[in-house]
Short mmCIF file of C-alpha atoms and ligand atoms in Angstrom, two decimals:
data_model
loop_
_atom_site.label_atom_id
_atom_site.label_comp_id
_atom_site.label_asym_id
_atom_site.label_seq_id
_atom_site.Cartn_x
_atom_site.Cartn_y
_atom_site.Cartn_z
CA MET A 1 -115.31 240.74 -18.93
CA ASP A 2 -115.02 242.48 -15.56
CA SER A 3 -114.29 246.18 -15.37
CA ILE A 4 -113.01 248.35 -12.53
CA ILE A 5 -114.40 251.75 -11.62
CA VAL A 6 -112.06 254.13 -9.84
CA THR A 7 -113.15 257.48 -8.44
CA GLY A 8 -110.63 260.17 -7.52
CA ASN A 9 -110.97 260.43 -3.76
CA GLY A 10 -108.06 262.39 -2.29
CA PRO A 11 -105.10 261.32 -0.16
CA LEU A 12 -104.46 257.70 0.82
CA HIS A 13 -103.39 256.55 4.28
CA GLY A 14 -102.49 253.15 5.69
CA GLN A 15 -100.61 249.99 4.85
CA ILE A 16 -100.52 247.77 1.77
CA PRO A 17 -99.05 244.27 2.02
CA ILE A 18 -96.86 243.38 -0.95
CA ALA A 19 -97.13 239.83 -2.30
CA GLY A 20 -94.44 237.43 -3.47
CA ALA A 21 -93.09 238.15 -6.94
CA LYS A 22 -95.08 236.80 -9.87
CA ASN A 23 -92.04 236.73 -12.11
CA ALA A 24 -89.90 234.95 -9.51
CA CYS A 25 -92.65 232.39 -8.85
CA LEU A 26 -93.10 231.69 -12.56
CA ALA A 27 -89.41 230.72 -12.76
CA LEU A 28 -89.34 228.86 -9.44
CA MET A 29 -92.31 226.62 -10.26
CA PRO A 30 -90.67 224.94 -13.31
CA ALA A 31 -87.62 224.22 -11.11
CA THR A 32 -89.75 221.37 -9.70
CA LEU A 33 -89.17 219.55 -12.99
CA LEU A 34 -85.46 219.23 -12.12
CA SER A 35 -86.00 216.95 -9.12
CA GLU A 36 -87.96 213.85 -8.13
CA GLU A 37 -88.38 215.27 -4.64
CA PRO A 38 -91.01 217.83 -3.54
CA LEU A 39 -90.51 221.59 -3.83
CA THR A 40 -92.54 223.87 -1.56
CA LEU A 41 -92.86 227.56 -2.35
CA THR A 42 -94.15 229.92 0.34
CA ASN A 43 -95.24 233.55 -0.08
CA ALA A 44 -96.64 232.69 -3.52
CA PRO A 45 -98.86 235.34 -5.13
CA ARG A 46 -102.47 234.43 -5.97
CA LEU A 47 -102.69 235.23 -9.65
CA SER A 48 -104.06 233.78 -12.84
CA ASP A 49 -100.53 233.48 -14.32
CA ILE A 50 -99.63 231.19 -11.43
CA ARG A 51 -102.70 229.07 -12.18
CA THR A 52 -101.65 228.91 -15.84
CA MET A 53 -98.18 227.65 -14.85
CA THR A 54 -99.89 225.15 -12.52
CA THR A 55 -101.95 223.80 -15.43
CA LEU A 56 -98.85 223.57 -17.62
CA LEU A 57 -96.82 221.67 -15.02
CA GLN A 58 -99.75 219.34 -14.34
CA SER A 59 -99.99 218.61 -18.08
CA LEU A 60 -96.39 217.32 -17.84
CA GLY A 61 -97.25 214.99 -14.94
CA ALA A 62 -96.18 217.21 -12.04
CA GLU A 63 -98.40 217.43 -8.97
CA VAL A 64 -99.16 220.99 -7.88
CA SER A 65 -101.39 221.89 -4.95
CA ALA A 66 -102.22 225.37 -3.75
CA LEU A 67 -102.40 225.41 0.07
CA GLN A 68 -103.18 228.11 2.63
CA ASP A 69 -105.42 230.06 0.30
CA GLY A 70 -102.86 229.79 -2.50
CA GLN A 71 -99.93 231.28 -0.60
CA VAL A 72 -98.14 227.95 -0.42
CA LEU A 73 -97.52 225.85 -3.50
CA ALA A 74 -96.62 222.21 -3.00
CA LEU A 75 -95.02 220.83 -6.16
CA SER A 76 -93.75 217.37 -6.96
CA SER A 77 -92.37 215.92 -10.16
CA HIS A 78 -91.45 212.42 -9.00
CA ALA A 79 -92.87 210.89 -12.16
CA LEU A 80 -93.11 213.06 -15.25
CA THR A 81 -95.53 211.78 -17.85
CA GLY A 82 -94.95 214.20 -20.70
CA HIS A 83 -92.48 216.62 -22.23
CA ARG A 84 -94.76 218.66 -24.50
CA ALA A 85 -96.03 222.15 -23.60
CA GLU A 86 -99.13 222.65 -25.72
CA TYR A 87 -99.94 225.80 -27.68
CA ASP A 88 -103.24 226.26 -25.84
CA ILE A 89 -101.40 226.89 -22.57
CA VAL A 90 -98.25 228.57 -23.89
CA ARG A 91 -100.17 231.16 -25.91
CA LYS A 92 -101.74 232.45 -22.69
CA MET A 93 -98.42 233.10 -21.03
CA ARG A 94 -94.97 233.61 -22.48
CA ALA A 95 -93.25 232.44 -19.27
CA SER A 96 -94.33 228.90 -20.28
CA ILE A 97 -91.04 228.76 -22.22
CA LEU A 98 -89.35 228.35 -18.83
CA VAL A 99 -90.19 224.62 -18.80
CA LEU A 100 -87.86 224.09 -21.78
CA GLY A 101 -84.52 224.09 -19.91
CA PRO A 102 -85.68 221.96 -16.95
CA LEU A 103 -87.40 219.39 -19.22
CA LEU A 104 -84.29 219.06 -21.37
CA ALA A 105 -82.11 218.60 -18.31
CA ARG A 106 -84.37 216.05 -16.61
CA ALA A 107 -86.09 214.21 -19.47
CA GLY A 108 -83.51 214.76 -22.23
CA GLN A 109 -86.18 216.09 -24.54
CA ALA A 110 -88.84 218.78 -24.73
CA GLU A 111 -91.43 220.11 -27.13
CA VAL A 112 -92.62 223.60 -26.35
CA SER A 113 -94.98 225.67 -28.45
CA LEU A 114 -93.50 228.96 -29.63
CA PRO A 115 -95.13 231.74 -27.57
CA GLY A 116 -95.75 234.00 -30.56
CA GLY A 117 -96.02 237.77 -30.42
CA CYS A 118 -97.70 239.72 -27.70
CA ALA A 119 -99.10 243.17 -27.21
CA ILE A 120 -95.80 244.76 -26.14
CA GLY A 121 -93.64 243.54 -29.01
CA ALA A 122 -92.39 240.56 -30.99
CA ARG A 123 -90.50 238.99 -28.04
CA PRO A 124 -88.73 236.09 -29.75
CA VAL A 125 -87.13 233.17 -27.85
CA ASP A 126 -83.94 232.88 -29.91
CA LEU A 127 -81.70 233.64 -26.92
CA HIS A 128 -83.28 230.78 -24.95
CA LEU A 129 -82.63 228.38 -27.82
CA ARG A 130 -79.04 229.54 -28.50
CA ALA A 131 -78.15 229.27 -24.81
CA LEU A 132 -79.47 225.70 -24.55
CA GLU A 133 -77.65 224.80 -27.77
CA ALA A 134 -74.45 225.92 -26.04
CA LEU A 135 -75.13 223.09 -23.54
CA GLY A 136 -75.27 220.60 -26.42
CA ALA A 137 -79.04 220.56 -27.07
CA GLU A 138 -80.31 220.14 -30.62
CA MET A 139 -83.17 222.42 -31.60
CA ASP A 140 -85.59 221.95 -34.42
CA LEU A 141 -88.50 224.33 -35.12
CA ARG A 142 -91.49 222.47 -36.62
CA ASP A 143 -95.27 223.04 -36.63
CA GLY A 144 -94.98 226.05 -34.33
CA TYR A 145 -93.11 224.01 -31.72
CA VAL A 146 -89.51 223.93 -30.53
CA HIS A 147 -88.40 220.29 -30.58
CA ALA A 148 -85.36 220.06 -28.32
CA ARG A 149 -83.18 217.07 -27.57
CA ALA A 150 -80.21 216.67 -25.24
CA PRO A 151 -77.17 214.77 -26.55
CA ALA A 152 -76.63 211.13 -25.51
CA GLY A 153 -75.40 211.27 -21.95
CA GLY A 154 -77.28 214.49 -21.24
CA LEU A 155 -76.55 218.21 -21.42
CA ARG A 156 -72.95 219.29 -20.95
CA GLY A 157 -71.77 222.52 -19.36
CA GLY A 158 -70.24 225.17 -21.58
CA PRO A 159 -69.78 228.88 -22.05
CA VAL A 160 -72.95 230.88 -22.70
CA GLU A 161 -72.57 234.49 -23.78
CA PHE A 162 -75.71 236.56 -24.27
CA PRO A 163 -75.56 239.37 -26.85
CA PHE A 164 -77.94 241.35 -24.63
CA VAL A 165 -79.63 240.76 -21.30
CA SER A 166 -82.63 238.45 -21.17
CA VAL A 167 -84.26 237.55 -17.87
CA GLY A 168 -86.09 234.48 -19.15
CA ALA A 169 -83.18 233.09 -21.18
CA THR A 170 -80.86 233.46 -18.17
CA GLU A 171 -83.41 231.56 -16.04
CA ASN A 172 -83.84 228.79 -18.60
CA VAL A 173 -80.13 228.10 -19.04
CA LEU A 174 -79.44 228.49 -15.31
CA MET A 175 -81.95 225.72 -14.52
CA ALA A 176 -80.69 223.46 -17.33
CA ALA A 177 -77.05 223.93 -16.29
CA THR A 178 -77.68 222.65 -12.74
CA LEU A 179 -77.92 219.07 -14.05
CA ALA A 180 -75.48 219.39 -17.00
CA ARG A 181 -72.11 217.61 -16.86
CA GLY A 182 -69.31 220.07 -16.11
CA THR A 183 -69.14 223.83 -15.73
CA THR A 184 -71.38 226.45 -17.34
CA VAL A 185 -70.36 230.08 -17.29
CA ILE A 186 -73.19 232.47 -18.21
CA ARG A 187 -71.86 235.86 -19.35
CA ASN A 188 -73.97 238.99 -19.71
CA ALA A 189 -76.46 237.25 -17.41
CA ALA A 190 -79.53 239.12 -16.16
CA ARG A 191 -79.04 240.48 -12.61
CA GLU A 192 -82.71 240.86 -11.65
CA PRO A 193 -83.74 239.95 -8.07
CA GLU A 194 -85.87 237.16 -9.60
CA ILE A 195 -82.66 235.54 -10.94
CA VAL A 196 -81.07 235.80 -7.50
CA ASP A 197 -84.17 234.22 -5.96
CA LEU A 198 -84.13 231.34 -8.46
CA ALA A 199 -80.41 230.71 -7.88
CA ARG A 200 -80.97 230.64 -4.11
CA CYS A 201 -83.79 228.13 -4.44
CA LEU A 202 -81.75 225.93 -6.80
CA ARG A 203 -78.86 226.05 -4.34
CA THR A 204 -81.18 224.89 -1.54
CA MET A 205 -82.09 222.02 -3.88
CA GLY A 206 -78.39 221.10 -4.06
CA ALA A 207 -77.22 223.03 -7.14
CA ALA A 208 -73.70 224.53 -7.23
CA ILE A 209 -74.14 228.14 -8.40
CA GLU A 210 -72.01 231.25 -7.90
CA GLY A 211 -72.26 234.84 -9.04
CA GLU A 212 -76.03 235.38 -9.19
CA GLY A 213 -76.83 239.08 -9.03
CA THR A 214 -73.71 239.83 -11.15
CA ASP A 215 -73.43 239.56 -14.93
CA GLU A 216 -71.42 236.32 -14.71
CA ILE A 217 -72.97 233.22 -13.20
CA THR A 218 -71.02 229.98 -12.83
CA VAL A 219 -72.84 226.66 -12.47
CA GLU A 220 -71.11 223.38 -11.63
CA GLY A 221 -73.43 220.58 -12.77
CA VAL A 222 -74.50 217.99 -10.16
CA ASP A 223 -76.01 214.51 -10.65
CA ARG A 224 -79.30 215.23 -8.98
CA LEU A 225 -81.25 217.90 -7.12
CA HIS A 226 -83.29 217.22 -4.00
CA GLY A 227 -86.38 218.69 -2.37
CA ALA A 228 -86.53 222.15 -0.80
CA THR A 229 -88.73 224.79 0.77
CA HIS A 230 -88.25 228.32 -0.50
CA ARG A 231 -89.87 231.69 0.23
CA VAL A 232 -90.61 233.72 -2.90
CA VAL A 233 -88.95 237.17 -2.91
CA THR A 234 -91.15 240.30 -2.62
CA ASP A 235 -92.68 241.52 -5.88
CA ARG A 236 -90.70 244.67 -6.70
CA ILE A 237 -93.13 245.63 -9.47
CA GLU A 238 -96.19 245.37 -7.24
CA LEU A 239 -94.15 247.28 -4.64
CA GLY A 240 -93.28 250.08 -7.05
CA THR A 241 -96.85 250.24 -8.28
CA TYR A 242 -98.31 250.76 -4.82
CA MET A 243 -95.53 253.20 -3.89
CA LEU A 244 -96.88 255.35 -6.70
CA ALA A 245 -100.40 255.47 -5.19
CA PRO A 246 -99.58 258.05 -2.45
CA ALA A 247 -97.15 259.74 -4.86
CA ILE A 248 -100.09 260.38 -7.19
CA CYS A 249 -102.89 260.99 -4.66
CA GLY A 250 -101.05 262.41 -1.66
CA GLY A 251 -101.18 260.97 1.87
CA GLU A 252 -98.80 258.41 3.32
CA VAL A 253 -98.73 254.68 2.61
CA GLU A 254 -96.47 252.01 4.07
CA CYS A 255 -95.77 249.12 1.69
CA LEU A 256 -95.25 246.09 3.91
CA GLY A 257 -92.37 243.86 2.89
CA GLY A 258 -90.85 246.56 0.67
CA ARG A 259 -87.05 246.83 0.41
CA ILE A 260 -85.00 249.65 -1.14
CA ASP A 261 -82.53 247.22 -2.75
CA LEU A 262 -85.37 245.85 -4.91
CA VAL A 263 -86.35 249.28 -6.27
CA GLY A 264 -83.18 251.42 -6.02
CA ALA A 265 -83.26 253.12 -9.45
CA PHE A 266 -87.00 253.66 -9.15
CA CYS A 267 -86.56 255.33 -5.72
CA GLU A 268 -83.94 257.70 -7.18
CA LYS A 269 -86.49 258.89 -9.74
CA LEU A 270 -89.17 259.22 -7.07
CA ASP A 271 -86.79 261.36 -5.03
CA ALA A 272 -86.09 263.58 -8.05
CA ALA A 273 -89.86 263.94 -8.55
CA GLY A 274 -90.27 265.09 -4.95
CA ILE A 275 -91.42 261.86 -3.29
CA ASP A 276 -90.03 260.77 0.08
CA VAL A 277 -89.34 257.08 0.66
CA THR A 278 -88.23 255.95 4.11
CA GLU A 279 -87.34 252.49 5.36
CA THR A 280 -89.37 251.29 8.34
CA ALA A 281 -89.16 248.11 10.40
CA ASN A 282 -91.83 246.55 8.17
CA GLY A 283 -91.24 247.99 4.73
CA LEU A 284 -91.16 251.33 2.94
CA LYS A 285 -93.18 254.44 3.78
CA VAL A 286 -94.00 256.81 0.93
CA SER A 287 -95.34 260.37 0.84
CA ARG A 288 -94.86 263.37 -1.41
CA ARG A 289 -93.10 266.53 -0.34
CA SER A 290 -95.53 268.98 -1.97
CA ASP A 291 -98.85 268.92 -3.79
CA ARG A 292 -97.33 268.86 -7.25
CA VAL A 293 -94.57 266.42 -8.28
CA LYS A 294 -91.68 267.52 -10.49
CA ALA A 295 -91.03 266.27 -14.01
CA VAL A 296 -88.23 263.69 -14.36
CA ASP A 297 -86.71 261.84 -17.31
CA VAL A 298 -86.77 258.06 -17.18
CA THR A 299 -84.97 255.44 -19.29
CA THR A 300 -85.83 251.77 -18.86
CA GLU A 301 -82.93 249.35 -18.54
CA PRO A 302 -82.19 245.85 -17.25
CA PHE A 303 -81.73 245.63 -13.46
CA PRO A 304 -80.32 247.54 -11.61
CA GLY A 305 -81.71 250.20 -13.98
CA PHE A 306 -85.27 251.52 -14.03
CA PRO A 307 -87.60 248.55 -14.76
CA THR A 308 -89.67 248.50 -17.93
CA ASP A 309 -92.45 246.93 -15.86
CA LEU A 310 -92.82 250.23 -13.93
CA GLN A 311 -92.68 252.55 -16.95
CA ALA A 312 -96.46 252.75 -17.53
CA GLN A 313 -97.17 253.43 -13.85
CA MET A 314 -94.44 256.11 -13.72
CA MET A 315 -96.00 257.74 -16.76
CA ALA A 316 -99.32 257.95 -14.88
CA LEU A 317 -97.51 259.93 -12.14
CA LEU A 318 -95.74 262.24 -14.59
CA CYS A 319 -98.99 263.14 -16.38
CA THR A 320 -99.68 265.68 -13.61
CA ALA A 321 -96.07 266.71 -12.88
CA ASP A 322 -94.85 270.28 -13.06
CA GLY A 323 -93.03 270.43 -16.42
CA ALA A 324 -92.21 267.97 -19.21
CA SER A 325 -90.72 264.50 -18.72
CA VAL A 326 -89.11 262.27 -21.34
CA LEU A 327 -89.64 258.52 -20.97
CA GLU A 328 -87.44 256.29 -23.07
CA GLU A 329 -88.38 252.61 -23.42
CA ARG A 330 -85.30 250.52 -24.22
CA ILE A 331 -86.45 246.97 -23.44
CA PHE A 332 -89.59 246.54 -25.56
CA GLU A 333 -90.33 248.19 -28.89
CA ASN A 334 -94.05 248.75 -28.44
CA ARG A 335 -94.73 249.55 -24.84
CA PHE A 336 -96.58 252.86 -24.86
CA MET A 337 -100.07 251.52 -25.46
CA HIS A 338 -101.24 253.10 -22.22
CA ALA A 339 -100.36 256.56 -23.63
CA PRO A 340 -103.46 256.98 -25.84
CA GLU A 341 -105.63 255.75 -22.96
CA LEU A 342 -104.05 258.27 -20.57
CA MET A 343 -104.64 260.93 -23.23
CA ARG A 344 -108.35 260.06 -23.10
CA MET A 345 -108.12 261.22 -19.49
CA GLY A 346 -106.62 264.55 -20.53
CA ALA A 347 -102.90 263.71 -20.41
CA ARG A 348 -100.55 265.46 -22.85
CA ILE A 349 -98.24 262.82 -24.31
CA ASP A 350 -96.32 262.78 -27.57
CA VAL A 351 -94.96 259.35 -28.54
CA GLN A 352 -92.18 259.14 -31.13
CA GLY A 353 -90.90 255.58 -31.54
CA GLY A 354 -89.45 254.44 -28.24
CA THR A 355 -89.69 257.87 -26.61
CA ALA A 356 -92.67 259.54 -24.96
CA ARG A 357 -92.70 263.20 -23.96
CA VAL A 358 -95.19 263.84 -21.17
CA THR A 359 -96.18 267.42 -20.40
CA GLY A 360 -97.81 267.69 -17.01
CA VAL A 361 -101.38 268.96 -16.77
CA ASP A 362 -103.08 270.26 -13.61
CA ARG A 363 -105.48 267.38 -13.26
CA LEU A 364 -106.62 264.29 -15.18
CA LYS A 365 -110.32 263.69 -15.81
CA GLY A 366 -112.06 260.35 -15.44
CA ALA A 367 -112.98 258.50 -18.66
CA PRO A 368 -113.74 255.01 -19.93
CA VAL A 369 -110.38 253.41 -20.84
CA MET A 370 -109.16 250.06 -22.10
CA ALA A 371 -106.44 247.96 -20.46
CA THR A 372 -104.06 246.69 -23.13
CA ASP A 373 -101.54 244.77 -21.06
CA LEU A 374 -100.76 243.97 -17.47
CA ARG A 375 -98.76 247.03 -16.43
CA ALA A 376 -100.79 249.37 -18.65
CA SER A 377 -103.97 248.35 -16.84
CA VAL A 378 -102.62 249.23 -13.42
CA SER A 379 -101.25 252.55 -14.70
CA LEU A 380 -104.81 253.47 -15.69
CA ILE A 381 -106.05 252.59 -12.21
CA LEU A 382 -103.34 254.80 -10.67
CA ALA A 383 -104.27 257.63 -13.03
CA GLY A 384 -107.95 257.15 -12.13
CA LEU A 385 -107.16 257.45 -8.41
CA ALA A 386 -106.01 261.01 -8.97
CA ALA A 387 -108.49 262.00 -11.68
CA GLU A 388 -111.62 264.08 -11.31
CA GLY A 389 -114.71 261.86 -11.55
CA ASP A 390 -115.04 258.19 -12.52
CA THR A 391 -112.61 256.18 -14.58
CA THR A 392 -113.86 252.84 -15.89
CA VAL A 393 -111.04 250.46 -16.79
CA ASN A 394 -112.32 247.82 -19.18
CA ARG A 395 -110.77 244.42 -20.04
CA VAL A 396 -109.18 243.97 -16.64
CA TYR A 397 -108.31 240.29 -17.15
CA HIS A 398 -104.74 241.49 -17.75
CA LEU A 399 -104.73 242.94 -14.27
CA ASP A 400 -105.68 239.64 -12.65
CA ARG A 401 -102.63 238.04 -14.27
CA GLY A 402 -100.31 240.12 -12.14
CA TYR A 403 -102.01 241.92 -9.25
CA GLU A 404 -103.80 240.04 -6.48
CA ARG A 405 -106.80 241.68 -4.82
CA VAL A 406 -106.03 245.12 -6.18
CA GLU A 407 -109.42 246.56 -5.17
CA GLU A 408 -109.05 245.22 -1.63
CA LYS A 409 -105.51 246.59 -1.21
CA LEU A 410 -106.35 250.05 -2.52
CA SER A 411 -109.71 250.31 -0.69
CA ALA A 412 -107.91 249.53 2.57
CA VAL A 413 -105.92 252.78 2.23
CA GLY A 414 -108.98 254.86 1.37
CA ALA A 415 -109.28 254.61 -2.41
CA LYS A 416 -112.70 254.46 -4.01
CA ILE A 417 -112.45 251.48 -6.33
CA GLU A 418 -114.86 248.70 -7.21
CA ARG A 419 -115.02 245.78 -9.58
CA VAL A 420 -118.06 245.41 -11.80
CA PRO A 421 -118.44 241.77 -12.81
CA ALA A 422 -119.13 241.02 -16.46
CA GLN A 423 -122.84 240.91 -17.28
C1 UD1 B 1 -89.23 239.23 -18.09
C2 UD1 B 1 -90.44 239.55 -17.24
C3 UD1 B 1 -91.17 240.77 -17.82
C4 UD1 B 1 -90.20 241.95 -17.95
C5 UD1 B 1 -88.97 241.53 -18.74
C6 UD1 B 1 -87.90 242.61 -18.79
C7 UD1 B 1 -91.10 237.35 -16.49
C8 UD1 B 1 -92.10 236.26 -16.49
N1 UD1 B 1 -91.34 238.40 -17.26
O1 UD1 B 1 -89.71 238.89 -19.38
O2 UD1 B 1 -92.23 241.11 -16.93
O3 UD1 B 1 -90.84 243.00 -18.64
O4 UD1 B 1 -88.37 240.36 -18.14
O5 UD1 B 1 -87.54 242.99 -17.52
O6 UD1 B 1 -90.13 237.28 -15.75
N2 UD1 B 1 -85.54 238.90 -26.35
C9 UD1 B 1 -85.11 238.41 -27.56
N3 UD1 B 1 -84.90 237.07 -27.69
C10 UD1 B 1 -85.07 236.20 -26.65
C11 UD1 B 1 -85.50 236.70 -25.41
C12 UD1 B 1 -85.73 238.06 -25.29
O7 UD1 B 1 -84.94 239.15 -28.52
O8 UD1 B 1 -84.86 234.98 -26.82
C13 UD1 B 1 -85.78 240.35 -26.18
C14 UD1 B 1 -87.21 240.69 -25.79
O9 UD1 B 1 -88.04 240.79 -26.91
C15 UD1 B 1 -87.01 242.01 -25.08
C16 UD1 B 1 -85.65 241.84 -24.38
O10 UD1 B 1 -85.02 240.78 -25.07
O11 UD1 B 1 -86.93 243.05 -26.01
C17 UD1 B 1 -85.69 241.51 -22.91
O12 UD1 B 1 -86.59 240.45 -22.70
P1 UD1 B 1 -86.45 239.41 -21.51
O13 UD1 B 1 -85.54 239.96 -20.46
O14 UD1 B 1 -86.14 238.09 -22.07
O15 UD1 B 1 -87.93 239.40 -20.95
P2 UD1 B 1 -88.76 238.17 -20.42
O16 UD1 B 1 -87.87 237.21 -19.71
O17 UD1 B 1 -89.64 237.65 -21.49
#
């Protein structure tokens, strides 16, 4: 397996282009299953998770081609040949569950392997299943698969009320509801920018949706959806990650394509830590006000709160802050696996359940570390950028799931980072 060696190398200067959002793209791609006509996605990120979704859709009979070096995805589902998402694909990526709603709506039936646990917690799919049941689907769990069937005459709109916010379950039921008969009202819906992006794309395809971006989304079912071209929204997690690079190392970096509205709560915490963020014509410019950042407390929450997907990277920043910070993880029960790795680099972190207390040290020291999940791996790279000496991040396949050309983007602003291919 490849590893990445990062060497602390001082301040960073320049521009980093931010890609289209992985998590938006992973929801937009299954939307192709809802229509016989082609769907074209532009500004797609070039990531292994996108290739996994491509393989899954192809296994169902969809045509998917990556054009323009992977930045344009041409999808077509004019003739679906299957409705079963196999374990071998689903186990690689939990977002595979997002084919369930569209398949039910279009084909009237679906079999999707249960994703199983993952490194950051149990992550069940009960909310997805309950929401689709509210549209009349019958669910049966057998042999590790969800066997789902729409009633005769197809799904019917209905009220869906989530007990707590789920991004994926909101996406699944939103897609299914576009072709259901009648009105679906989704309450306690996720408000993430990726939901807004999906709703916009579905509307371009002819869906009747209102209220995306609020906690109540109303969908009026239509008979069919047509083709569309849609530009994938900027990746707010990649954006936040690269905004932290100059915050940690000093210097000034402009993140091209960045928008404050995508990272509002995150920017408030950066400001409290002593980091300046200014809007430019092309994105967001970031620099720190003094050599040492200040400690801040962070609690992860659904959007518009502080994103769980930036918690590990924020922890990397706070490891060298002046004072003690408390990070509370409220979305996933086991998402501090980067903490022991950061401690190998000299960080002082005390984890108690869902809370981590980080006491800033003067400087981190390079060490061999292990990437345990996608966001953890990039937090170790950020920490390595500011550490004394070399940090070798092993098991970087997680990184390639969610960050395109990370070495290229960071080298371009002056970081010393290289990939060592597996022997
Ligand atoms: C999405 C993102 C992920 C991000 C997460 C929270 C994608 C592909 N992934 O994941 O990067 O970290 O949102 O912002 O978009 N839950 C249940 N039952 C369910 C569904 C979820 O108990 O049926 C729980 C989860 O275990 C978790 C919480 O709900 O504790 C929120 O998860 P959810 O918003 O569904 O996350 P994902 O959509 O899987």
